[in-house]
Amino acid sequence: VKPSLTPLQRAIRCAELAADKKAYDISILDITRISTIADFLVIISGQSDKQNQAICDHIRRELKKFGKVQEIEGETEGKWIVMDYVDVLVHIFHEEQRRRYDLDGLWEQADRVELSAELQATDRANKASFTI
């Protein structure tokens, strides 16, 4: 029997795994009351195509024991990767794509899931390491 995660646990785990690979500006949006496409959006920024691909690969490998990702779009280019876990959609962005498509603004009516203090600290440290 495969261990399982609730949608919220899966979203948080995706955020933590992304942080392991130096992702930053991590946000988790609860869209259950405003959309049927998923329960949560995890929005992440990375510095390069290679980093975004590494983040995607790390999440896919680590979450495999909880079920396979349904689909991945944009992995080859690495500028905007979407991982579809049915109940959780993970968006891994290059900073300029994230600004251009502004999913954070598009989904501004969604409830934000508060990140753990540890994850917030990692997120801040990761962001600081890129803004020199």
Coordinates of N, CA and C in Angstrom, one line a residue:
V1 N 0.9 -1.2 0.0 CA 0.0 0.0 0.0 C 0.9 1.2 0.0
K2 N 0.6 2.1 -1.0 CA 1.4 3.4 -1.1 C 1.0 4.3 0.1
P3 N 2.0 4.9 0.7 CA 1.6 6.0 1.7 C 0.9 7.1 0.9
S4 N 0.1 7.9 1.6 CA -0.6 8.9 0.9 C -0.5 10.3 1.6
L5 N -0.7 11.3 0.9 CA -0.6 12.7 1.4 C -1.9 13.3 1.1
T6 N -2.4 14.2 2.0 CA -3.5 15.0 1.7 C -3.0 16.1 0.7
P7 N -3.9 16.7 0.0 CA -3.5 17.8 -0.9 C -2.6 18.9 -0.2
L8 N -3.0 19.3 1.0 CA -2.2 20.3 1.7 C -0.8 19.8 2.0
Q9 N -0.7 18.5 2.5 CA 0.6 17.9 2.8 C 1.4 17.8 1.5
R10 N 0.8 17.5 0.4 CA 1.5 17.4 -0.9 C 2.1 18.8 -1.3
A11 N 1.2 19.8 -1.2 CA 1.6 21.2 -1.5 C 2.8 21.6 -0.7
I12 N 2.7 21.4 0.6 CA 3.8 21.8 1.5 C 5.1 21.0 1.2
R13 N 4.9 19.7 0.9 CA 6.1 18.9 0.6 C 6.8 19.4 -0.7
C14 N 6.0 19.7 -1.7 CA 6.6 20.3 -2.9 C 7.3 21.6 -2.6
A15 N 6.8 22.4 -1.8 CA 7.5 23.7 -1.4 C 8.8 23.4 -0.7
E16 N 8.8 22.4 0.3 CA 10.0 22.1 1.0 C 11.1 21.5 0.1
L17 N 10.6 20.6 -0.9 CA 11.6 20.0 -1.8 C 12.2 21.1 -2.7
A18 N 11.4 22.0 -3.1 CA 11.9 23.1 -4.0 C 12.9 23.9 -3.2
A19 N 12.6 24.2 -2.0 CA 13.6 24.9 -1.1 C 14.9 24.2 -1.0
D20 N 14.9 22.9 -1.0 CA 16.1 22.1 -0.9 C 17.0 22.4 -2.1
K21 N 16.4 22.8 -3.2 CA 17.2 23.1 -4.4 C 17.3 24.6 -4.7
K22 N 17.2 25.3 -3.6 CA 17.5 26.8 -3.6 C 16.4 27.6 -4.3
A23 N 15.2 27.1 -4.4 CA 14.1 27.8 -5.0 C 13.8 29.0 -4.0
Y24 N 13.1 30.0 -4.5 CA 12.8 31.2 -3.6 C 11.5 31.8 -4.0
D25 N 11.0 32.7 -3.2 CA 9.7 33.3 -3.5 C 8.6 32.2 -3.6
I26 N 8.7 31.3 -2.6 CA 7.7 30.2 -2.6 C 6.4 30.6 -2.0
S27 N 5.3 30.3 -2.7 CA 4.0 30.6 -2.2 C 3.1 29.4 -2.5
I28 N 2.2 29.1 -1.5 CA 1.2 28.1 -1.7 C -0.2 28.7 -1.6
L29 N -1.0 28.6 -2.6 CA -2.3 29.2 -2.6 C -3.3 28.1 -2.5
D30 N -4.3 28.3 -1.6 CA -5.4 27.4 -1.5 C -6.5 27.9 -2.4
I31 N -6.8 27.2 -3.5 CA -7.8 27.6 -4.5 C -9.1 26.8 -4.4
T32 N -9.3 26.0 -3.3 CA -10.4 25.1 -3.3 C -11.8 25.9 -3.4
R33 N -11.9 27.1 -2.9 CA -13.2 27.7 -2.9 C -13.4 28.6 -4.2
I34 N -12.3 28.7 -5.0 CA -12.5 29.5 -6.2 C -12.3 28.8 -7.5
S35 N -11.8 27.6 -7.5 CA -11.5 26.9 -8.7 C -11.7 25.4 -8.5
T36 N -11.9 24.7 -9.6 CA -12.0 23.2 -9.6 C -10.8 22.6 -10.3
I37 N -9.8 23.4 -10.7 CA -8.7 22.8 -11.5 C -7.8 22.1 -10.5
A38 N -7.7 22.4 -9.3 CA -6.9 21.8 -8.3 C -7.3 22.4 -6.9
D39 N -6.7 21.8 -5.8 CA -6.9 22.4 -4.5 C -5.9 23.4 -4.1
F40 N -4.6 23.2 -4.6 CA -3.5 24.1 -4.2 C -2.6 24.4 -5.4
L41 N -2.1 25.6 -5.5 CA -1.1 26.0 -6.4 C 0.2 26.3 -5.6
V42 N 1.3 25.7 -6.0 CA 2.6 26.0 -5.4 C 3.3 26.8 -6.5
I43 N 3.7 28.0 -6.1 CA 4.4 28.9 -7.1 C 5.8 29.1 -6.6
I44 N 6.8 28.9 -7.4 CA 8.2 28.9 -7.1 C 9.0 29.6 -8.1
S45 N 10.1 30.3 -7.6 CA 11.0 30.9 -8.6 C 12.4 30.2 -8.5
G46 N 13.0 30.1 -9.6 CA 14.4 29.6 -9.7 C 15.2 30.6 -10.6
Q47 N 16.5 30.5 -10.5 CA 17.4 31.4 -11.2 C 17.7 31.0 -12.6
S48 N 17.6 29.8 -13.0 CA 18.0 29.4 -14.4 C 17.2 28.2 -14.8
D49 N 17.3 27.9 -16.1 CA 16.6 26.7 -16.7 C 17.1 25.4 -15.9
K50 N 18.4 25.3 -15.8 CA 19.0 24.2 -15.1 C 18.5 24.0 -13.7
Q51 N 18.4 25.1 -13.0 CA 17.9 25.0 -11.6 C 16.5 24.6 -11.6
N52 N 15.7 25.2 -12.4 CA 14.2 24.8 -12.5 C 14.0 23.4 -12.8
Q53 N 14.8 22.9 -13.8 CA 14.8 21.4 -14.1 C 15.2 20.6 -12.9
A54 N 16.2 21.0 -12.2 CA 16.6 20.3 -11.0 C 15.6 20.3 -9.9
I55 N 14.9 21.4 -9.7 CA 13.8 21.5 -8.8 C 12.7 20.5 -9.2
C56 N 12.3 20.5 -10.4 CA 11.3 19.6 -11.0 C 11.6 18.2 -10.7
D57 N 12.9 17.8 -11.1 CA 13.3 16.4 -11.0 C 13.3 16.0 -9.5
H58 N 13.8 16.9 -8.6 CA 13.8 16.5 -7.2 C 12.4 16.3 -6.6
I59 N 11.5 17.1 -7.0 CA 10.1 17.0 -6.5 C 9.5 15.6 -7.1
R60 N 9.7 15.4 -8.4 CA 9.2 14.2 -9.0 C 9.8 12.9 -8.3
R61 N 11.1 12.9 -8.1 CA 11.7 11.7 -7.5 C 11.2 11.5 -6.0
E62 N 11.2 12.6 -5.3 CA 10.9 12.5 -3.8 C 9.4 12.1 -3.6
L63 N 8.5 12.6 -4.5 CA 7.1 12.3 -4.3 C 6.6 11.1 -5.0
K64 N 7.5 10.4 -5.7 CA 7.1 9.2 -6.4 C 6.4 8.1 -5.5
K65 N 6.9 8.0 -4.3 CA 6.4 7.0 -3.3 C 4.9 7.3 -2.9
F66 N 4.5 8.6 -3.2 CA 3.1 9.0 -2.9 C 2.2 9.0 -4.1
G67 N 2.7 8.6 -5.2 CA 2.0 8.6 -6.5 C 2.7 9.4 -7.5
K68 N 2.5 9.0 -8.8 CA 3.2 9.7 -9.9 C 2.6 11.0 -10.3
V69 N 3.4 11.9 -10.7 CA 3.0 13.2 -11.3 C 2.2 12.8 -12.6
Q70 N 1.1 13.4 -12.8 CA 0.2 13.1 -13.9 C 0.8 13.7 -15.2
E71 N 1.3 14.9 -15.2 CA 1.9 15.5 -16.4 C 2.9 16.6 -16.0
I72 N 3.9 16.8 -16.8 CA 4.8 17.9 -16.7 C 4.9 18.6 -18.0
E73 N 4.7 19.9 -17.9 CA 4.9 20.7 -19.1 C 6.0 21.7 -19.0
G74 N 6.8 21.9 -20.0 CA 7.8 23.0 -20.0 C 9.1 22.6 -19.4
E75 N 9.3 21.3 -19.1 CA 10.5 20.9 -18.5 C 11.8 21.0 -19.4
T76 N 11.6 20.8 -20.6 CA 12.7 20.8 -21.6 C 13.3 22.3 -21.6
E77 N 12.4 23.3 -21.7 CA 12.9 24.7 -21.8 C 13.3 25.2 -20.4
G78 N 12.5 24.8 -19.4 CA 12.9 25.2 -18.0 C 12.5 26.6 -17.6
K79 N 11.8 27.3 -18.4 CA 11.5 28.7 -18.1 C 10.2 28.8 -17.2
W80 N 9.2 27.9 -17.5 CA 8.0 27.8 -16.7 C 7.6 26.3 -16.8
I81 N 7.8 25.6 -15.7 CA 7.5 24.2 -15.6 C 6.2 24.1 -14.8
V82 N 5.3 23.3 -15.3 CA 4.1 23.0 -14.6 C 4.0 21.5 -14.3
M83 N 3.9 21.2 -13.0 CA 3.8 19.8 -12.6 C 2.4 19.6 -12.1
D84 N 1.7 18.6 -12.7 CA 0.3 18.4 -12.3 C 0.1 17.1 -11.5
Y85 N -0.2 17.3 -10.2 CA -0.5 16.2 -9.3 C -2.0 16.1 -9.0
V86 N -2.8 16.6 -10.0 CA -4.3 16.6 -9.9 C -4.8 17.5 -8.8
D87 N -4.5 17.3 -7.5 CA -4.9 18.1 -6.5 C -4.0 19.3 -6.2
V88 N -2.8 19.2 -6.7 CA -1.8 20.3 -6.5 C -1.1 20.5 -7.9
L89 N -1.0 21.8 -8.3 CA -0.3 22.2 -9.5 C 0.9 23.0 -9.0
V90 N 2.1 22.5 -9.4 CA 3.4 23.2 -9.1 C 3.8 24.0 -10.3
H91 N 4.1 25.3 -10.1 CA 4.6 26.2 -11.1 C 6.0 26.6 -10.8
I92 N 6.9 26.2 -11.6 CA 8.4 26.6 -11.3 C 8.7 27.6 -12.4
F93 N 9.0 28.8 -12.0 CA 9.2 29.9 -12.9 C 10.6 30.5 -12.9
H94 N 11.1 30.9 -14.1 CA 12.1 31.9 -14.2 C 11.5 33.2 -13.7
E95 N 12.3 34.0 -13.0 CA 11.8 35.3 -12.4 C 11.0 36.1 -13.4
E96 N 11.6 36.3 -14.7 CA 10.9 37.2 -15.6 C 9.6 36.6 -16.1
Q97 N 9.5 35.3 -16.2 CA 8.2 34.7 -16.6 C 7.2 34.8 -15.5
R98 N 7.7 34.7 -14.2 CA 6.8 34.8 -13.1 C 6.1 36.2 -13.1
R99 N 7.0 37.2 -13.3 CA 6.5 38.6 -13.3 C 5.5 38.8 -14.5
R100 N 5.8 38.3 -15.7 CA 5.0 38.5 -16.8 C 3.6 37.8 -16.7
Y101 N 3.6 36.6 -16.2 CA 2.3 35.9 -16.1 C 1.6 36.1 -14.8
D102 N 2.3 36.6 -13.8 CA 1.7 37.1 -12.6 C 0.6 36.2 -12.0
L103 N 0.9 34.9 -11.8 CA -0.1 34.0 -11.2 C -0.5 34.4 -9.8
D104 N 0.5 35.0 -9.1 CA 0.2 35.5 -7.7 C -0.9 36.5 -7.8
G105 N -0.9 37.4 -8.8 CA -1.9 38.4 -8.9 C -3.2 37.9 -9.5
L106 N -3.1 37.0 -10.4 CA -4.2 36.3 -11.0 C -5.1 35.6 -10.0
W107 N -4.4 35.0 -9.0 CA -5.1 34.2 -8.0 C -5.1 35.0 -6.7
E108 N -5.1 36.3 -6.7 CA -5.0 37.1 -5.4 C -6.1 36.8 -4.5
Q109 N -7.3 36.3 -5.0 CA -8.4 36.1 -4.1 C -8.3 34.7 -3.4
A110 N -7.3 34.0 -3.7 CA -7.0 32.7 -3.1 C -6.4 32.9 -1.7
D111 N -6.7 31.9 -0.8 CA -6.1 32.0 0.5 C -4.7 31.6 0.4
R112 N -3.8 32.3 1.1 CA -2.4 31.9 1.1 C -2.2 31.0 2.3
V113 N -1.4 29.9 2.1 CA -1.1 29.0 3.1 C 0.2 29.5 3.8
E114 N 0.2 29.7 5.1 CA 1.4 30.2 5.8 C 2.4 29.1 5.8
L115 N 3.6 29.5 5.3 CA 4.8 28.5 5.3 C 5.3 28.4 6.7
S116 N 5.8 27.3 7.1 CA 6.5 27.1 8.4 C 7.6 28.1 8.6
A117 N 7.9 28.4 9.8 CA 9.0 29.3 10.1 C 10.3 28.9 9.4
E118 N 10.5 27.6 9.5 CA 11.8 27.0 8.9 C 11.8 27.2 7.4
L119 N 10.7 27.0 6.7 CA 10.6 27.1 5.3 C 10.7 28.6 4.9
Q120 N 10.1 29.5 5.7 CA 10.2 30.9 5.5 C 11.7 31.4 5.6
A121 N 12.4 30.9 6.5 CA 13.8 31.2 6.7 C 14.6 30.7 5.6
T122 N 14.4 29.5 5.1 CA 15.1 28.9 4.0 C 14.8 29.7 2.7
D123 N 13.5 30.1 2.5 CA 13.1 30.9 1.4 C 13.9 32.2 1.4
R124 N 13.9 32.9 2.5 CA 14.6 34.2 2.6 C 16.1 34.0 2.3
A125 N 16.7 33.0 2.9 CA 18.2 32.7 2.7 C 18.4 32.4 1.2
N126 N 17.6 31.6 0.6 CA 17.7 31.3 -0.9 C 17.6 32.6 -1.7
K127 N 16.7 33.4 -1.4 CA 16.5 34.6 -2.2 C 17.7 35.6 -2.0
A128 N 18.2 35.7 -0.8 CA 19.3 36.5 -0.5 C 20.6 36.1 -1.2
S129 N 20.7 34.8 -1.4 CA 21.9 34.2 -2.1 C 21.9 34.6 -3.5
F130 N 20.8 35.0 -4.1 CA 20.7 35.4 -5.5 C 20.7 36.9 -5.7
T131 N 20.4 37.6 -4.7 CA 20.3 39.1 -4.9 C 21.6 39.7 -4.3
I132 N 22.6 39.7 -5.1 CA 23.9 40.2 -4.7 C 24.2 41.6 -5.2

